[in-house]
Coordinates of C-alpha atoms and ligand atoms in Angstrom, one line a residue:
X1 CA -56.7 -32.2 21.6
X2 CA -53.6 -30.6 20.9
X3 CA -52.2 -31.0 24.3
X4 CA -53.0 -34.5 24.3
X5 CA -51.0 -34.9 21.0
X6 CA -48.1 -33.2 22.1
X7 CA -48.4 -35.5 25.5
X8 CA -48.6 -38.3 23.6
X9 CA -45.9 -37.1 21.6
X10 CA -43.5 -36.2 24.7
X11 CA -44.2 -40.2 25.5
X12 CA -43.0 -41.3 22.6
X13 CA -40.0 -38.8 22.3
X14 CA -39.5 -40.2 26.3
X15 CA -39.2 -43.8 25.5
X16 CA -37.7 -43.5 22.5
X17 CA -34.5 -41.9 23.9
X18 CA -34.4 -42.6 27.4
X19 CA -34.5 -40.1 30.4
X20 CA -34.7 -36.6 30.5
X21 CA -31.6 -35.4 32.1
X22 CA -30.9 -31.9 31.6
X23 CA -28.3 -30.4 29.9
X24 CA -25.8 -29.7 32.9
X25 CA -23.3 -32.0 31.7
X26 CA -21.6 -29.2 29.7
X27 CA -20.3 -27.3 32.1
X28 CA -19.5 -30.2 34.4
X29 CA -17.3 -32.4 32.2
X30 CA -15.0 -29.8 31.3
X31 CA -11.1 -30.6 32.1
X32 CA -10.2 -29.6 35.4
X33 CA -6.2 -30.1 35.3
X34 CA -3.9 -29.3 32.4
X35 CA -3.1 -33.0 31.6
X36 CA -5.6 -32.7 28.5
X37 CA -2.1 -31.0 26.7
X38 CA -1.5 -34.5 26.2
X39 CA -4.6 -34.1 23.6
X40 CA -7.7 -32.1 23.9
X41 CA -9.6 -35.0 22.0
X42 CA -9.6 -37.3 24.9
X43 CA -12.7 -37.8 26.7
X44 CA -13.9 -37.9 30.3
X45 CA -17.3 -38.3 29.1
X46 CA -19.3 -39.7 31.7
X47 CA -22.9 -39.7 30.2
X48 CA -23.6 -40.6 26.8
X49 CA -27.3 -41.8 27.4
X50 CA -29.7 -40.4 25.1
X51 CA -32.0 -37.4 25.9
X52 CA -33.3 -34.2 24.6
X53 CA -32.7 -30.9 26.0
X54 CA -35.8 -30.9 27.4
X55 CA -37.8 -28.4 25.1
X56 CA -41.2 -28.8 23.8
X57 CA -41.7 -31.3 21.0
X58 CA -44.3 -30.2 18.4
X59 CA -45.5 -32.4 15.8
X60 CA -42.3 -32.2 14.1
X61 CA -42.3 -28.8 13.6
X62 CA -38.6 -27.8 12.7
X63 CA -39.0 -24.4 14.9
X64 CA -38.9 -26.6 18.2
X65 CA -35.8 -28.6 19.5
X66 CA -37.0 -32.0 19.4
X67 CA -34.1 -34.0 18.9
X68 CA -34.5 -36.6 16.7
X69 CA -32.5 -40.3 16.0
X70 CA -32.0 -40.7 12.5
X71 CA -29.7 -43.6 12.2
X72 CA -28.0 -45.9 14.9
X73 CA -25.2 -48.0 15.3
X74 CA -22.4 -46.0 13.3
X75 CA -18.7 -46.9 14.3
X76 CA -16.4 -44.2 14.7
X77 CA -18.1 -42.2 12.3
X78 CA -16.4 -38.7 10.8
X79 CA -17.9 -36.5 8.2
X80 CA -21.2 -36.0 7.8
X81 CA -21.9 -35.5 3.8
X82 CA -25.8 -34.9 2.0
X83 CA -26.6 -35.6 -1.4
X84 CA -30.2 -35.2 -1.8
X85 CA -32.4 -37.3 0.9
X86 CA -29.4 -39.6 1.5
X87 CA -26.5 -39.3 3.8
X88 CA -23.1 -40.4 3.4
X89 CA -20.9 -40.4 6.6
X90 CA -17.2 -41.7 6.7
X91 CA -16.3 -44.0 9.5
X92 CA -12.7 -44.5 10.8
X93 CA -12.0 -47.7 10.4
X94 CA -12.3 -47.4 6.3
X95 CA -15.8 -47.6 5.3
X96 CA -18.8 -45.5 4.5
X97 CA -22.2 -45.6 5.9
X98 CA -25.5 -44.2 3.2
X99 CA -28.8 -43.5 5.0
X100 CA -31.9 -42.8 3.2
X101 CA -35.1 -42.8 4.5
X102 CA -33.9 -44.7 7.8
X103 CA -32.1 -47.4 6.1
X104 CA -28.3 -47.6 6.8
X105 CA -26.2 -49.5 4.2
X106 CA -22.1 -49.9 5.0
X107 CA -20.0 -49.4 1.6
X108 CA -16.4 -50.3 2.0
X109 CA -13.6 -48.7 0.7
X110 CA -10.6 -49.5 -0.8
X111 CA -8.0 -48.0 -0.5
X112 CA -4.4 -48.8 -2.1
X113 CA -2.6 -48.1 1.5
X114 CA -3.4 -49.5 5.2
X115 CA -5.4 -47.5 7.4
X116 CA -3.3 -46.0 10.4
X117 CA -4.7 -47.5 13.8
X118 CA -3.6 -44.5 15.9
X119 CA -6.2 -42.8 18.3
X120 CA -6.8 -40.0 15.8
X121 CA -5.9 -41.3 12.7
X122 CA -7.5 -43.5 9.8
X123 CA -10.3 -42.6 7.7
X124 CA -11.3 -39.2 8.8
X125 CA -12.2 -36.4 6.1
X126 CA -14.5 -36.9 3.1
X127 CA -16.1 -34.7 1.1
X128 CA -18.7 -35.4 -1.9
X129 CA -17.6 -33.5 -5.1
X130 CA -19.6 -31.1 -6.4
X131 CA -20.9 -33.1 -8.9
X132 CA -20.9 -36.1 -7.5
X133 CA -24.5 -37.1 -9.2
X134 CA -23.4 -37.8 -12.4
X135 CA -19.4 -38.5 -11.4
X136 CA -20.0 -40.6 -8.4
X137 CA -16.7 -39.2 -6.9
X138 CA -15.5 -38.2 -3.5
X139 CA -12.2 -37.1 -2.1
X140 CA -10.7 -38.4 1.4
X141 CA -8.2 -37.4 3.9
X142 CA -6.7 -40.9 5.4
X143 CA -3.8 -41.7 7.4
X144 CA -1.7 -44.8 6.9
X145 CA 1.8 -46.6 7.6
X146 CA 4.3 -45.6 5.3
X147 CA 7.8 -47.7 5.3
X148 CA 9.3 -45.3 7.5
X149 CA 6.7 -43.6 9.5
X150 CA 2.9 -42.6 9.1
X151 CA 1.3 -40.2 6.9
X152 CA -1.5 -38.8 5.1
X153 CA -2.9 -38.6 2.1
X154 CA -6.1 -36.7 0.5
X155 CA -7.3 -38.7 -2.6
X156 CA -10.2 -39.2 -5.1
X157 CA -12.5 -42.3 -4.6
X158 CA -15.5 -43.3 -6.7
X159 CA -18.5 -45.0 -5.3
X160 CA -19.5 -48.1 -7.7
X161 CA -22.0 -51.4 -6.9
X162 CA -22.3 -50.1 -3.1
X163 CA -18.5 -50.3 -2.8
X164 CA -15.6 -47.5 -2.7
X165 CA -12.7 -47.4 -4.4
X166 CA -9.7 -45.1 -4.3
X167 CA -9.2 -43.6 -7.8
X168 CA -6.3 -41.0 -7.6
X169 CA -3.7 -39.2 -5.5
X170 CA -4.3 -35.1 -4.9
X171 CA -1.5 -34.9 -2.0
X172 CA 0.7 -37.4 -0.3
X173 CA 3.1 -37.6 2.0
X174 CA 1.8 -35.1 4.5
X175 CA 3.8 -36.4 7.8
X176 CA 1.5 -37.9 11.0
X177 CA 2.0 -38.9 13.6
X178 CA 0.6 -40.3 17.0
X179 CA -1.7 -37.2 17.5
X180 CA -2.9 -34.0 16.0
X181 CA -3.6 -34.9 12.5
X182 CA -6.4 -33.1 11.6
X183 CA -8.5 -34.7 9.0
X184 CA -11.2 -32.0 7.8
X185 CA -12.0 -31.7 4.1
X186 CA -14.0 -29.6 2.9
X187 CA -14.6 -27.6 -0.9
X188 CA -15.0 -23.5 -0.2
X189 CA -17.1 -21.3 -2.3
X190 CA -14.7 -20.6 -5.0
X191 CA -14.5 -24.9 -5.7
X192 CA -11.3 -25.2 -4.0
X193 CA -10.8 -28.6 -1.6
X194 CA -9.6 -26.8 1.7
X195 CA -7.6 -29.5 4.1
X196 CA -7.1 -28.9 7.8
X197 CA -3.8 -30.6 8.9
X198 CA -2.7 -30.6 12.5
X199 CA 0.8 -30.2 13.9
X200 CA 1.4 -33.9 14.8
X201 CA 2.5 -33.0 18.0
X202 CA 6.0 -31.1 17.1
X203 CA 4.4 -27.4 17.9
X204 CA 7.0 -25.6 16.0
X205 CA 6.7 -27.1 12.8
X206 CA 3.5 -24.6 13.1
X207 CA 5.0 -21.7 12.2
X208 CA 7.3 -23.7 9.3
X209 CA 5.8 -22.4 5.8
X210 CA 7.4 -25.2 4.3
X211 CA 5.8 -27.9 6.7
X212 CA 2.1 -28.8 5.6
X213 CA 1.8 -29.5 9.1
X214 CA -0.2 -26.8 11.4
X215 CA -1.5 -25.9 8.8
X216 CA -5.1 -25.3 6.0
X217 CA -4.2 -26.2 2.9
X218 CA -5.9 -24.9 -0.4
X219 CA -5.9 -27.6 -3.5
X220 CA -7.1 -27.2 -6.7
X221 CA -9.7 -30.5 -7.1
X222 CA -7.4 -32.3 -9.3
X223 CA -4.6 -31.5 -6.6
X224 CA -2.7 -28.8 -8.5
X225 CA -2.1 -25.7 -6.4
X226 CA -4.4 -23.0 -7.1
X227 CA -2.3 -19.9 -9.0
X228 CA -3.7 -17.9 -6.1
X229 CA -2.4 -19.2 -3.2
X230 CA -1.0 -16.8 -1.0
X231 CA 2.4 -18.5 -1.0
X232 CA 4.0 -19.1 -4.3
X233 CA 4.1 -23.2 -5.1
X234 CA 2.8 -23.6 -1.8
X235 CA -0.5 -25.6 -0.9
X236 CA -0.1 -23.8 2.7
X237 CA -3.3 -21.1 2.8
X238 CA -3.3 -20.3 6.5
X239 CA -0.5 -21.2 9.5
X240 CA 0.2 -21.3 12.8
X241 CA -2.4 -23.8 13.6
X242 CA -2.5 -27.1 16.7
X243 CA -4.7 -29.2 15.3
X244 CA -7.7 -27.7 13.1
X245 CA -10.7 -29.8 12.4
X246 CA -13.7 -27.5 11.2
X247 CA -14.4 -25.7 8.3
X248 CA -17.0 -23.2 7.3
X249 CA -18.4 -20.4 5.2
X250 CA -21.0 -17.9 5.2
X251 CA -22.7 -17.1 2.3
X252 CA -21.1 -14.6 1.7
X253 CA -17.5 -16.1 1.9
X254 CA -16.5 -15.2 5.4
X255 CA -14.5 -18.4 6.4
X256 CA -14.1 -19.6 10.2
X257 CA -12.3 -22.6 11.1
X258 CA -12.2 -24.5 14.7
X259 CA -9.1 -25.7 16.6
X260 CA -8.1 -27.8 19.5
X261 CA -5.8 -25.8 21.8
X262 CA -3.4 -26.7 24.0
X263 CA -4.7 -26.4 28.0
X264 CA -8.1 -26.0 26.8
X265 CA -8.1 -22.5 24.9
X266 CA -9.8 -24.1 22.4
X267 CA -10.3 -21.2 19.4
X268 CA -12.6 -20.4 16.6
X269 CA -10.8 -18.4 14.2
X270 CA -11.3 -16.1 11.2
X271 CA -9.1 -17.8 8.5
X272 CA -8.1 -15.6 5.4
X273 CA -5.1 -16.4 3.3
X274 CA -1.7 -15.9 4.3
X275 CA -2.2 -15.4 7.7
X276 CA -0.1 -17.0 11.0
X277 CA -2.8 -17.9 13.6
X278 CA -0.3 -17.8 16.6
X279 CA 0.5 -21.7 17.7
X280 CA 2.7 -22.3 19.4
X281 CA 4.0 -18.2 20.1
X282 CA 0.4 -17.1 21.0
X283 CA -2.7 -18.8 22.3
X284 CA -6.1 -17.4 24.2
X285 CA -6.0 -13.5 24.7
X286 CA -2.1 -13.4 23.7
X287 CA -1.4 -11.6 21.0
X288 CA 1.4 -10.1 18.6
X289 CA 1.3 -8.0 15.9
X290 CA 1.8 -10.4 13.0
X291 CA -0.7 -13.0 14.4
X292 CA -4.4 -13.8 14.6
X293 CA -6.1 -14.2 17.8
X294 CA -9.0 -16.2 17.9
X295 CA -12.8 -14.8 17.3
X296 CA -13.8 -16.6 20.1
X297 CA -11.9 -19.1 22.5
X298 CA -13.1 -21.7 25.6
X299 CA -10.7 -20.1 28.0
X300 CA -7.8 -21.7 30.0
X301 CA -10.5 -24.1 32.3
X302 CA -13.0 -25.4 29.7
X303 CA -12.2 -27.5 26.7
X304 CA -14.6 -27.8 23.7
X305 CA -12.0 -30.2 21.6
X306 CA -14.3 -28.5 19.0
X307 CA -14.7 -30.8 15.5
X308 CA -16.7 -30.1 13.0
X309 CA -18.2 -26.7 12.3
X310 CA -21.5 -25.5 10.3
X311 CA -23.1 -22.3 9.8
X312 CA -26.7 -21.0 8.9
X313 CA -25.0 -17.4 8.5
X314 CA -27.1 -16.3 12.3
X315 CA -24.8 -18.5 14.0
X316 CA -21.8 -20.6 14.1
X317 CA -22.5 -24.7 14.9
X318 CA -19.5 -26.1 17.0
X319 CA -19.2 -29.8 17.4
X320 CA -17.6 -30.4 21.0
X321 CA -15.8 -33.8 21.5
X322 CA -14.6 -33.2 25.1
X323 CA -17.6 -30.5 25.7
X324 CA -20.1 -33.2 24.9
X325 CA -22.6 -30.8 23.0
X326 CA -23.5 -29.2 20.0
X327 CA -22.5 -25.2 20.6
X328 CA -24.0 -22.3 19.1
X329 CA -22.0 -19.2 18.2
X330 CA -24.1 -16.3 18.0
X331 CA -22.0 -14.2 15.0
X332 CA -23.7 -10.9 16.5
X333 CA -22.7 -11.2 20.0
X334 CA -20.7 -13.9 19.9
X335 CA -21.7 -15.7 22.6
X336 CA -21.7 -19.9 23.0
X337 CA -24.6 -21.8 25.0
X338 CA -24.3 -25.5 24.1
X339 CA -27.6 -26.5 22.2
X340 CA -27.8 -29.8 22.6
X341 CA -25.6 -31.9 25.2
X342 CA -26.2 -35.5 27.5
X343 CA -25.9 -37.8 23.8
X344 CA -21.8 -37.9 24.2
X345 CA -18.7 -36.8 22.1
X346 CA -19.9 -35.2 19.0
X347 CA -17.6 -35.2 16.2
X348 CA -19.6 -33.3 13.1
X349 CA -22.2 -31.2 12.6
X350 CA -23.8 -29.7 9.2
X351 CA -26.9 -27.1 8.1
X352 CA -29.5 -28.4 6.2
X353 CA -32.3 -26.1 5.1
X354 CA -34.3 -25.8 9.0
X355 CA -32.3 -28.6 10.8
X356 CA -29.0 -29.5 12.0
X357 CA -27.9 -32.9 11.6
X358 CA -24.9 -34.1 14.0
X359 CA -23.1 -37.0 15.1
X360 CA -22.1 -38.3 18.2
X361 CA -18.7 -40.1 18.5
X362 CA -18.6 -42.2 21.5
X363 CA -17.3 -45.7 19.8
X364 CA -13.6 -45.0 18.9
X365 CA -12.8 -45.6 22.4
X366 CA -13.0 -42.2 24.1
X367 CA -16.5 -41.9 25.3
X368 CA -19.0 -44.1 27.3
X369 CA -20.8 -45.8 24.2
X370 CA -24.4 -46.7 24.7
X371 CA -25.6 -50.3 22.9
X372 CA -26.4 -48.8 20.1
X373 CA -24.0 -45.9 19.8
X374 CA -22.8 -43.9 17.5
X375 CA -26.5 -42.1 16.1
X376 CA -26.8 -39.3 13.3
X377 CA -29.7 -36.6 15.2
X378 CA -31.2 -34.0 13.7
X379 CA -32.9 -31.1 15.4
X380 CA -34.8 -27.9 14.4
X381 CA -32.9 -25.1 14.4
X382 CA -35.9 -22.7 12.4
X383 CA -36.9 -19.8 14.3
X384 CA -34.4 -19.9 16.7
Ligands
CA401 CA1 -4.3 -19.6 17.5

C-alpha cells in the first residue's frame, strides 16, 4: 500500500512539475571564458524547466527532498520575508507579493522617488521589522534616478489596506550605478539593519573607508549609526567588498556573507567588524596580511553569482544565480554540492523550521523563463 502511495505520489509530483532531468546542469552552465567580469549576475541559463532532484517523495515528510511549488508567477522577485504562515517577497519592479495558504496577492508600493531601470537595480532588499505585527513596518533598499546620477536609498515603509507606502529615510545617497549595487538587508542578532552595498563597478572605491560603496553597512533601525561601529561616525562595518548580496547568522552570532567575484571566484566570507575583505588587492587563494580571504570560494572556472544566503547552523544555504541551484555549505567540512538545480537563477533562499524556501529568478531578463516563472519552492531539509 505504501508503495502504491508513494507511486501515486511520484505521478503527481511528475506532472505537476514536468520532467525529471537530473541535476547535471550545475556543473555544466558554469562560465567558461572570463567575459562574466563584465558581471557575474548575468546568466547563460539554458534550462529553467521545472523538476526535482530526483529523490524519493514521501507523503510530505520534510526529511525527504521533494521539492515543492508554493506560489507561481512572481516577477523579478528579491527577498524572501515570513511572518507567521504568510510570505512577503519584494519584486524589482516596486511591488510586494503576500502568500498565504497558496493565495498570492500583489501590494504596491510607493515610494517618493522612481525606481532605477538598470539590470540590477530597483526594488531589491526588504526586510520585515522585528515587530512588524503590531507596527506593520518594513525597511527597503531601492535604487532610483537622482538629478545627477543614480543612487540608493534604505527606507522605512508601512504596509496599510494591501498597499505600501514609504514612511521615512534611514540612509540616502549611497552612489549606483550601472552594475554592482548590492541590495541585501537584513537585521543581525544584536537588532541592527546590516546593508550589503556593492562597488558599482569602480573597484577601488573598495578599499575607500569613506565610500559606502564595497562595502556592509551597520544601521541603527531608525538610521542613526550604532555607537559601536568599528569606525567612528562611520556606517561602514566591513570593506573591501565586489558586490555582496547574502547575509547570515548562526545562532550563535557567527556572521557569513556571500559575494560575487570578479572571473568567477565567487567567495563566502566570515564578516566581523572592521575588517578589509581583499577587493580589488586580493581575490580566490590570494592573500595579505591585513585582509580576509574567503571561507570558501567557486574557483577561477565556476561562477555561483551567489545571492541570498540562509543557515540552519549544520550548513550554509547559497542561492546561485549563474550556478542555477540552491548550494549547501557543509560548516564542518566545508564542502558545496548544489541541493537543488534544473528550476533556473535563484535569487533568495531562507530557513524555516524543517524546510527551505527559495526563489527562482528567471523573469528580469537573465534566464530562460518558463510560462509561469518566477515560483517560491520549498523543500525538506530535516534529517539531512
Ligand atoms: Ca574577498
Amino acid at each position: 500500500m505504501k508503495h502504491l502511495r508513494r507511486f501515486l505520489l511520484m505521478l503527481g509530483v511528475v506532472s505537476f512539475l514536468g520532467i525529471l532531468t537530473g541535476c547535471s546542469s550545475f556543473n555544466d552552465n558554469h562560465l567558461e571564458t572570463p567575459q562574466n567580469d563584465v558581471d557575474s549576475e548575468q546568466s547563460e541559463s539554458s534550462g529553467s524547466d521545472d523538476s526535482t532532484n530526483g529523490e524519493d517523495s514521501d507523503d510530505g515528510n520534510p526529511t525527504t527532498n521533494e521539492l515543492t511549488v508554493v506560489a507561481s508567477d512572481l516577477d523579478a522577485p528579491w527577498s524572501i520575508q515570513k511572518a507567521g504562515e504568510r510570505f512577503y517577497i519584494s519584486e524589482r519592479d516596486g511591488a510586494i507579493v503576500t502568500i498565504i495558504d497558496g493565495e498570492v496577492t500583489r501590494q504596491p508600493v510607493q515610494l517618493e522617488k522612481e525606481l532605477a531601470a538598470q539590470s540590477e537595480a530597483g526594488f531589491m532588499g526588504f526586510v520585515l521589522a522585528p515587530d512588524f505585527e503590531d507596527s506593520q513596518e518594513a525597511y527597503a533598499y531601492y535604487t532610483y534616478q537622482g538629478d545627477d546620477g543614480t543612487y540608493n536609498r534604505i527606507v522605512t515603509i508601512k504596509l496599510t489596506d494591501n498597499e505600501w507606502q514609504e514612511t521615512g529615510v534611514l540612509l540616502d545617497n549611497i552612489p549606483s550605478g550601472n552594475l554592482h549595487a548590492g541590495g541585501r538587508l537584513a537585521i543581525g542578532p544584536d537588532d541592527k539593519l546590516y546593508a550589503t552595498v556593492g562597488d558599482i563597478y569602480e573597484e577601488e572605491i573598495a578599499q575607500d573607508k569613506d565610500s559606502l560603496n564595497g562595502k556592509i553597512l551597520r544601521l541603527e533601525l531608525d538610521g542613526s549609526i550604532p555607537s559601536d561601529n568599528p569606525f567612528e561616525d562611520s556606517y561602514v562595518y566591513s570593506y573591501g567588498h565586489r558586490n555582496p548580496q547574502g547575509l547570515t547568522w548562526l545562532s550563535d552570532g557567527t556572521f557569513y556573507a556571500s559575494e560575487h567575484g570578479s572571473q568567477a571566484n565567487d567567495e563566502i566570507n566570515r564578516i566581523e567588524a572592521g575588517k578589509n575583505y581583499g577587493w580589488p588587492m586580493i581575490e580566490g587563494d590570494e592573500t595579505n596580511d591585513d585582509m580576509e580571504t574567503p571561507i570558501v570560494h567557486s574557483g577561477s572556472s565556476e561562477t555561483w553569482a551567489p545571492s541570498g544566503l540562509a543557515t540552519d547552523d549544520d550548513s550554509l544555504y547559497i542561492a546561485a544565480l549563474r550556478g542555477n541551484a540552491v548550494l549547501k555549505m557543509d560548516l564542518a567540512d566545508q564542502t558545496i554540492e548544489p541541493i537543488v538545480s534544473d528550476v533556473g537563477r535563484i535569487r533568495d533562499v531562507i530557513v524555516d523550521g524543517d524546510y527551505l524556501y527559495f526563489i527562482s529568478n528567471n523573469t528580469d531578463g537573465r534566464g530562460n523563463p518558463s510560462e509561469d516563472d518566477d515560483k517560491l519552492y520549498r523543500i525538506g531539509i530535516a534529517g539531512e
